[in-house]
CSV table of C-alpha atoms and ligand atoms in Angstrom, one decimal:
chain,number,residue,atom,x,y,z
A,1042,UNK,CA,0.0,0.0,0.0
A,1043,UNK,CA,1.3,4.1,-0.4
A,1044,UNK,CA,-0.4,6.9,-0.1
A,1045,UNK,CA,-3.8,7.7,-1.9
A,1046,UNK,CA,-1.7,11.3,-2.1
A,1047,UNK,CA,2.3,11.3,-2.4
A,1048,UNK,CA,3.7,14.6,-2.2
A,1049,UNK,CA,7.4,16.5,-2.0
A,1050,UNK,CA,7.1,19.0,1.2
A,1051,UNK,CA,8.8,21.8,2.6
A,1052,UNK,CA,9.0,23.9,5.4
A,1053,UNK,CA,10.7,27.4,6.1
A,1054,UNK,CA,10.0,29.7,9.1
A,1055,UNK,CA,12.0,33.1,10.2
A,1056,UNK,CA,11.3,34.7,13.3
A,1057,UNK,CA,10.7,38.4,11.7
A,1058,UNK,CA,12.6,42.0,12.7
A,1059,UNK,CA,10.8,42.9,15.7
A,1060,UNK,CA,9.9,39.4,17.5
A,1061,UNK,CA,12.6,38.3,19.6
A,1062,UNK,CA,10.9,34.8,20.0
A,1063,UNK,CA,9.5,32.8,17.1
A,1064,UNK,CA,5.9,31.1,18.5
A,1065,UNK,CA,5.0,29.9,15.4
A,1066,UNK,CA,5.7,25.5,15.0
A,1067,UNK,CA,5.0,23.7,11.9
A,1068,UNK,CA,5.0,20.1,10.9
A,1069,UNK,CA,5.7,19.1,7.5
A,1070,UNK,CA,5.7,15.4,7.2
A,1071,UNK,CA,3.3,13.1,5.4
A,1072,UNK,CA,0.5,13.0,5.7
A,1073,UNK,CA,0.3,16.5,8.1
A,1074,UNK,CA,1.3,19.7,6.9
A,1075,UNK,CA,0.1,22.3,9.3
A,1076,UNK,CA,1.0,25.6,11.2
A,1077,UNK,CA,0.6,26.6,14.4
A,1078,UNK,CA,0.9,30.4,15.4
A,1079,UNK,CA,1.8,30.8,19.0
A,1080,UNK,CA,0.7,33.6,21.2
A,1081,UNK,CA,0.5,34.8,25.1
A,1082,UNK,CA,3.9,35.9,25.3
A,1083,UNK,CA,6.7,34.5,28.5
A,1084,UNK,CA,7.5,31.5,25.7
A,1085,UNK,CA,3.7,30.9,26.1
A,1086,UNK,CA,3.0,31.0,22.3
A,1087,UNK,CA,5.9,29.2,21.7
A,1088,UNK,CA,4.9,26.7,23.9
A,1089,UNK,CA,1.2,26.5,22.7
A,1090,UNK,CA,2.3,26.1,18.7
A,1091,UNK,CA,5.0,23.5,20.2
A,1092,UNK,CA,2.1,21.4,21.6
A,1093,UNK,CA,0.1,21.6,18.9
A,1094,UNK,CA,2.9,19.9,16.4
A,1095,UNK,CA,3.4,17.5,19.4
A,1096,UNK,CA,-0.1,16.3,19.2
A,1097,UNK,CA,-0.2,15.6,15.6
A,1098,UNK,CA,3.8,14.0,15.3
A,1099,UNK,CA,2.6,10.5,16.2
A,1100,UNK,CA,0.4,10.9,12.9
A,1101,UNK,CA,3.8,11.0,10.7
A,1102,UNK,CA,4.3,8.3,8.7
A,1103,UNK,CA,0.5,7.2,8.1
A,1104,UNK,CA,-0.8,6.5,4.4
A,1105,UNK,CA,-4.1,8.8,5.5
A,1106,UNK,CA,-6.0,9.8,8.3
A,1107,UNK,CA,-9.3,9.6,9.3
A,1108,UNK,CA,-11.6,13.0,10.1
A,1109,UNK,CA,-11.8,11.5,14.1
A,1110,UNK,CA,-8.2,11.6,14.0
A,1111,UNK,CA,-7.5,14.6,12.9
A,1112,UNK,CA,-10.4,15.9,16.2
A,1113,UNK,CA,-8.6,13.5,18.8
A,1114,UNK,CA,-5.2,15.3,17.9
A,1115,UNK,CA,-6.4,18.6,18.1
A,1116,UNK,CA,-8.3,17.4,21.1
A,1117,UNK,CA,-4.8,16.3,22.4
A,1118,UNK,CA,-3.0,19.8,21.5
A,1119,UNK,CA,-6.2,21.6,23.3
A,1120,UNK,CA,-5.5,19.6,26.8
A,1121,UNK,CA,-1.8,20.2,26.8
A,1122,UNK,CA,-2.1,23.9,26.1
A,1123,UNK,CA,-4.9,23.7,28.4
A,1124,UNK,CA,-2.8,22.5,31.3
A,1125,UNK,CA,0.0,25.1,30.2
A,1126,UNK,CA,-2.5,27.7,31.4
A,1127,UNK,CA,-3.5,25.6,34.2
A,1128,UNK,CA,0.5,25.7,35.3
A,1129,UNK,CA,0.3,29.4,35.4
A,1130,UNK,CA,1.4,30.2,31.9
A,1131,UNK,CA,-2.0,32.0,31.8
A,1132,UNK,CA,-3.4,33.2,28.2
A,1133,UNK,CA,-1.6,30.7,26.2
A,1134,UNK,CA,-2.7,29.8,22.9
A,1135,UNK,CA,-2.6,29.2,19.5
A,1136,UNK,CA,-3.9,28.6,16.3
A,1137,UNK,CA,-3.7,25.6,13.9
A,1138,UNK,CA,-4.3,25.8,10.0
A,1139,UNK,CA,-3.3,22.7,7.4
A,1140,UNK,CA,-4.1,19.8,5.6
A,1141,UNK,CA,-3.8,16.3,6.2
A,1142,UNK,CA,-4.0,13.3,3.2
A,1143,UNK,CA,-7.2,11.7,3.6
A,1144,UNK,CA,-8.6,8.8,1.8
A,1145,UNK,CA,-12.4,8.5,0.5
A,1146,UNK,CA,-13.2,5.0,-1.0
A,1147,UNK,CA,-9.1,4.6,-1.7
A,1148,UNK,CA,-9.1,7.8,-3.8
A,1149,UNK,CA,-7.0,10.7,-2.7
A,1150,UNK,CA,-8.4,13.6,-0.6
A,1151,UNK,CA,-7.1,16.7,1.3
A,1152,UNK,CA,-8.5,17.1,4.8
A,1153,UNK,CA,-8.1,20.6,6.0
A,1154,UNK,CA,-8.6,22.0,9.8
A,1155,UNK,CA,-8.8,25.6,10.3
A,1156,UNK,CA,-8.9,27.6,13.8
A,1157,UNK,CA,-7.8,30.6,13.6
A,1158,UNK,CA,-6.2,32.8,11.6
A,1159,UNK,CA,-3.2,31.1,10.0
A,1160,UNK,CA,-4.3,30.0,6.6
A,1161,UNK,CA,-4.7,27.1,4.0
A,1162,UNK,CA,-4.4,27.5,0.2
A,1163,UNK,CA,-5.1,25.3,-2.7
A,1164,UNK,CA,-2.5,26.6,-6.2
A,1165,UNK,CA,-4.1,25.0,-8.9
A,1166,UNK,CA,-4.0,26.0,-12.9
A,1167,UNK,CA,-1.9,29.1,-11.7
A,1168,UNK,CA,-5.3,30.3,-9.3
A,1169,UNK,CA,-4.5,30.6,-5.7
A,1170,UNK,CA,-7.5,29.8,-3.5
A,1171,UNK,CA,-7.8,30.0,0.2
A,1172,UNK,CA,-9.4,27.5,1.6
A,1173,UNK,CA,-9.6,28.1,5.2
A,1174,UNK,CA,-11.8,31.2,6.7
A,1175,UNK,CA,-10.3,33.1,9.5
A,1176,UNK,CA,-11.7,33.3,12.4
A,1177,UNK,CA,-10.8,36.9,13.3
A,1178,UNK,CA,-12.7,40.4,14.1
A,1179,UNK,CA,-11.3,41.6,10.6
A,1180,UNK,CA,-13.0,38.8,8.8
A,1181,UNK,CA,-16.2,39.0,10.4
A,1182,UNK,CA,-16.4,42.7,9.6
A,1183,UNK,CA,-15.6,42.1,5.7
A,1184,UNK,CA,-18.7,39.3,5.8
A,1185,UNK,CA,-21.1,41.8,7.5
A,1186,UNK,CA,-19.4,44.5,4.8
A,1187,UNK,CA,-18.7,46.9,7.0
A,1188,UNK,CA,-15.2,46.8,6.2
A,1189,UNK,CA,-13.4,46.3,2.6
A,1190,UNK,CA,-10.9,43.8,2.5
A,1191,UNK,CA,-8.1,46.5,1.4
A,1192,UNK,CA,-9.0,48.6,4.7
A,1193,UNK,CA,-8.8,45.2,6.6
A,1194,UNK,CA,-4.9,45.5,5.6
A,1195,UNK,CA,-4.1,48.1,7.6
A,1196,UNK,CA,-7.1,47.8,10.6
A,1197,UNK,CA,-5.8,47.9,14.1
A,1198,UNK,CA,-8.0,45.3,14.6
A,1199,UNK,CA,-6.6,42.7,12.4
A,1200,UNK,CA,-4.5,40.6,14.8
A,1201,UNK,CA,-7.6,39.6,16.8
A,1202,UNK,CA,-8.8,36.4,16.5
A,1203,UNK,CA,-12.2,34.9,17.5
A,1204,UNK,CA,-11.0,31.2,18.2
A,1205,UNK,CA,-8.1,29.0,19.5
A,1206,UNK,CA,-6.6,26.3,20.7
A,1207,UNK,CA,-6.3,27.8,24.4
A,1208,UNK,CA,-6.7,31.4,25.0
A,1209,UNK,CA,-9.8,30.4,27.1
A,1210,UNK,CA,-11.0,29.5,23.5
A,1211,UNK,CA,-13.3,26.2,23.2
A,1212,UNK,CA,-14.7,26.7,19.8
A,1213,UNK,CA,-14.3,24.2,17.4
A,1214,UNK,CA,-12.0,24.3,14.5
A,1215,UNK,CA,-13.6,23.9,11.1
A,1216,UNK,CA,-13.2,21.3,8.7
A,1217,UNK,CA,-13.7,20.9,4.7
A,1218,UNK,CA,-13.0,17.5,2.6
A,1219,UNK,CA,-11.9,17.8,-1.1
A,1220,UNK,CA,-10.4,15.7,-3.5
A,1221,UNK,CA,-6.7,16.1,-4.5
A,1222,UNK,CA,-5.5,16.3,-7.6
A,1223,UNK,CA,-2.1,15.8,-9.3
A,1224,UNK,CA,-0.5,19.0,-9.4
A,1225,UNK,CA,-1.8,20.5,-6.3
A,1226,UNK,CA,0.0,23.1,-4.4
A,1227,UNK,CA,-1.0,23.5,-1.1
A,1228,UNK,CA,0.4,26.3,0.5
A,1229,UNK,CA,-0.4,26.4,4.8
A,1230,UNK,CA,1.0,29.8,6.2
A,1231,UNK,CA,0.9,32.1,9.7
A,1232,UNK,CA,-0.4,35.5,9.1
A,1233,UNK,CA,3.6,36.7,8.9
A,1234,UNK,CA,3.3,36.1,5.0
A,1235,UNK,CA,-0.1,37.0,4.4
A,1236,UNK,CA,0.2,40.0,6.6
A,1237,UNK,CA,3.1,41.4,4.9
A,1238,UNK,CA,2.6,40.1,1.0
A,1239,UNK,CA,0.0,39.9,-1.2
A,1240,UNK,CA,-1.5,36.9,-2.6
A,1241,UNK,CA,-1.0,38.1,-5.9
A,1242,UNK,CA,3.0,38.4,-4.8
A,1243,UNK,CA,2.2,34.5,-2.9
A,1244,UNK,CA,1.1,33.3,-6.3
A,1245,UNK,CA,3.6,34.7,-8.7
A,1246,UNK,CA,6.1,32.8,-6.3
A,1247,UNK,CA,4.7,29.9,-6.4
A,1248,UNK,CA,4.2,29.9,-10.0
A,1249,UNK,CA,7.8,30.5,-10.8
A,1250,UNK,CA,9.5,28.0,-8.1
A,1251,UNK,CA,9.1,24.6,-8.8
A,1252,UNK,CA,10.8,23.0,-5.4
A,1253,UNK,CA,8.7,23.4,-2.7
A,1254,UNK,CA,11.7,23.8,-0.6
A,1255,UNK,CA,13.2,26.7,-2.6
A,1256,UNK,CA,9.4,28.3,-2.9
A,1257,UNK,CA,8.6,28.2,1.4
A,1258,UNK,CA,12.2,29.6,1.7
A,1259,UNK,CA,11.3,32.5,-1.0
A,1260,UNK,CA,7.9,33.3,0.6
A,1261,UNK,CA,9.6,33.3,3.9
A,1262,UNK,CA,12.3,36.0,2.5
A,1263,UNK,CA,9.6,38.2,1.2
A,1264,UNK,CA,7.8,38.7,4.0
A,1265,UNK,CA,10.6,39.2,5.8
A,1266,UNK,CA,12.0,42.1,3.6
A,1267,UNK,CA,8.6,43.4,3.2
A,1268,UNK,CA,8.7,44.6,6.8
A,1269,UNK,CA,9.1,41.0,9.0
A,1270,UNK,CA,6.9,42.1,11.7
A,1271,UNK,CA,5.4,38.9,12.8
A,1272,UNK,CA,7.2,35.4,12.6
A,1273,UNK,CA,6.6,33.9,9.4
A,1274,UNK,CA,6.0,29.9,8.9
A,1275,UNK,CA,5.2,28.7,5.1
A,1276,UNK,CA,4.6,25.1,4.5
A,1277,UNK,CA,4.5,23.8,0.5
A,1278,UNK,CA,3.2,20.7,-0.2
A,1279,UNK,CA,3.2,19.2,-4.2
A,1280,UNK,CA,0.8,16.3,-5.3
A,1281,UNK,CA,3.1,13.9,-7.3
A,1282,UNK,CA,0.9,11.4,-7.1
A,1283,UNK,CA,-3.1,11.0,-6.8
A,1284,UNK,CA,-5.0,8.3,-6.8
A,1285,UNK,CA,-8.3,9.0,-8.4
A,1286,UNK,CA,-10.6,8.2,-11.1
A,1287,UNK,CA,-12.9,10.1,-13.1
A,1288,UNK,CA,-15.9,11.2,-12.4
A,1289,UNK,CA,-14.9,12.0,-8.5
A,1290,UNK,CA,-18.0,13.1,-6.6
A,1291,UNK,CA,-17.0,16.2,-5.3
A,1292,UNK,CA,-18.2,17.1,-1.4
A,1293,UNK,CA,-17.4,17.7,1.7
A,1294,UNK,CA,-18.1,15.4,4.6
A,1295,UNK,CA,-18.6,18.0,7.1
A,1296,UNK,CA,-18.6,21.8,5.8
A,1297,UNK,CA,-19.0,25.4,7.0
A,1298,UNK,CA,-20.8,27.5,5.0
A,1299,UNK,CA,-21.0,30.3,7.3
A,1300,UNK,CA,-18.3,29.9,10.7
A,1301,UNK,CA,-20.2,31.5,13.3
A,1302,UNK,CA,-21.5,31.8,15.8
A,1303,UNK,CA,-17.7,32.6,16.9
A,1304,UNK,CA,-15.9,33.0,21.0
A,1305,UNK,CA,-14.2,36.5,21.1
A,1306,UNK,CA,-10.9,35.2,22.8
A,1307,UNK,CA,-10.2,37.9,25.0
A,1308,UNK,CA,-9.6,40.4,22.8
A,1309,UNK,CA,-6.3,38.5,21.7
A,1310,UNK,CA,-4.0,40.7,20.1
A,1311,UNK,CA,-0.9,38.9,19.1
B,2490,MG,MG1,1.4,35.5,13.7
């Protein structure tokens, strides 16, 4: 047996120009490519993300995973950031954002979790989608369209996020199932790179890199020159291989239209 989905991965991750920790964690390793972005500050964060890729690193090495394993990891990470709070390290937290290879029927599928405000995008035919929805103050705003998405740029409330793992946070991550396809680029990323670059600027990278390596490195560069003022994780993961047959029903086993209703998490501001 190998993997419904074989990919090539890559990881890069600075700490930024003005952080003098790096909270963000990621783990790149078949079949879970994910970010976690830190936050509470005291190595807090740093322990928060650390947890989270703790919970998921027995996963490594698995052809796919099943949706309830993906919940009883994150279910893990929420306990051990949980009881980092509970040990005094009060308003610890983070967020988790990726994708994992699932497998529907033996035919390749991406799993993706989302909570919070790191992201998850799909490159496909040169279009860069995101596939996660933040939970943040920012993004609620743009939905209600009280706010347009340039303004949310430059906001002073961007940085807050409306769920986590920890942060007295006990909302629930969200969840979509698609199928993958040969050539996929998934891209998972902290708010350092989408903070700092466009995703016009994301895509035209990832368009003319070809080694995912080479490409997470760039990105990571870019944001860092563009101003660096959050740590920045990138994560790139290639479909070389796909199995799937034609005619692929495409849905999701558990989707979120609409995200809310939302937790405020204490007015986070990371
Ligand atoms: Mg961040």
């Amino acid at each position: 047996m190998t993997s419904p989905v074989v990919v090539q991965c890559a990881g890069a991750t600075h700490t930024g120009l003005r952080r003098s920790l790096n909270e963000d964690a990621h783990l790149a390793a078949s079949p879970v490519f994910i970010v976690a972005d830190g936050m509470g500050g005291h190595e807090a964060g740093e322990r928060a993300s650390a947890a989270v890729v703790g919970a998921f690193a027995p996963l490594v090495g698995r052809e796919s995973l099943a949706l309830d394993e993906v919940r009883r990891a994150l279910a893990d990470a929420r306990s051990a950031v949980d009881s980092l709070i509970s040990d005094g390290t009060s308003r610890a937290g983070t967020t988790l954002s990726g994708v994992v290879v699932a497998s529907v029927d033996g035919i390749g599928y991406w799993l993706a979790v989302n909570i919070g405000d790191s992201r998850t995008y799909r490159f496909a035919d040169g279009e860069l989608e995101q596939i996660s929805v933040d939970h943040s103050v920012i993004q609620e705003l743009i939905e209600d369209g009280r706010i347009s998405a340039e303004a949310a740029m430059t906001d002073p409330r961007r940085n807050i996020i409306t769920r986590a793992i920890g942060a007295g946070s006990t909302a629930d991550a969200d969840y979509w199932l698609f199928p993958a396809e040969l050539g996929d680029r998934m891209l998972v990323c902290s708010d350092g790179l989408t903070s700092e670059i466009t995703e016009q600027r994301i895509a035209d990278i990832l368009a003319g890199e070809a080694d995912p390596q080479r490409a997470a490195e760039l990105l990571t560069a870019e944001a860092v020159r563009a101003g660096g003022r959050d740590n920045v994780t990138v994560v790139v993961v290639d479909a070389v291989s796909v199995v799937t047959h034609p005619g692929t029903i495409v849905h999701a086993d558990e989707v979120d239209e609409d995200t809310r209703p939302r937790e405020a998490v204490n007015g986070e501001v990371r």
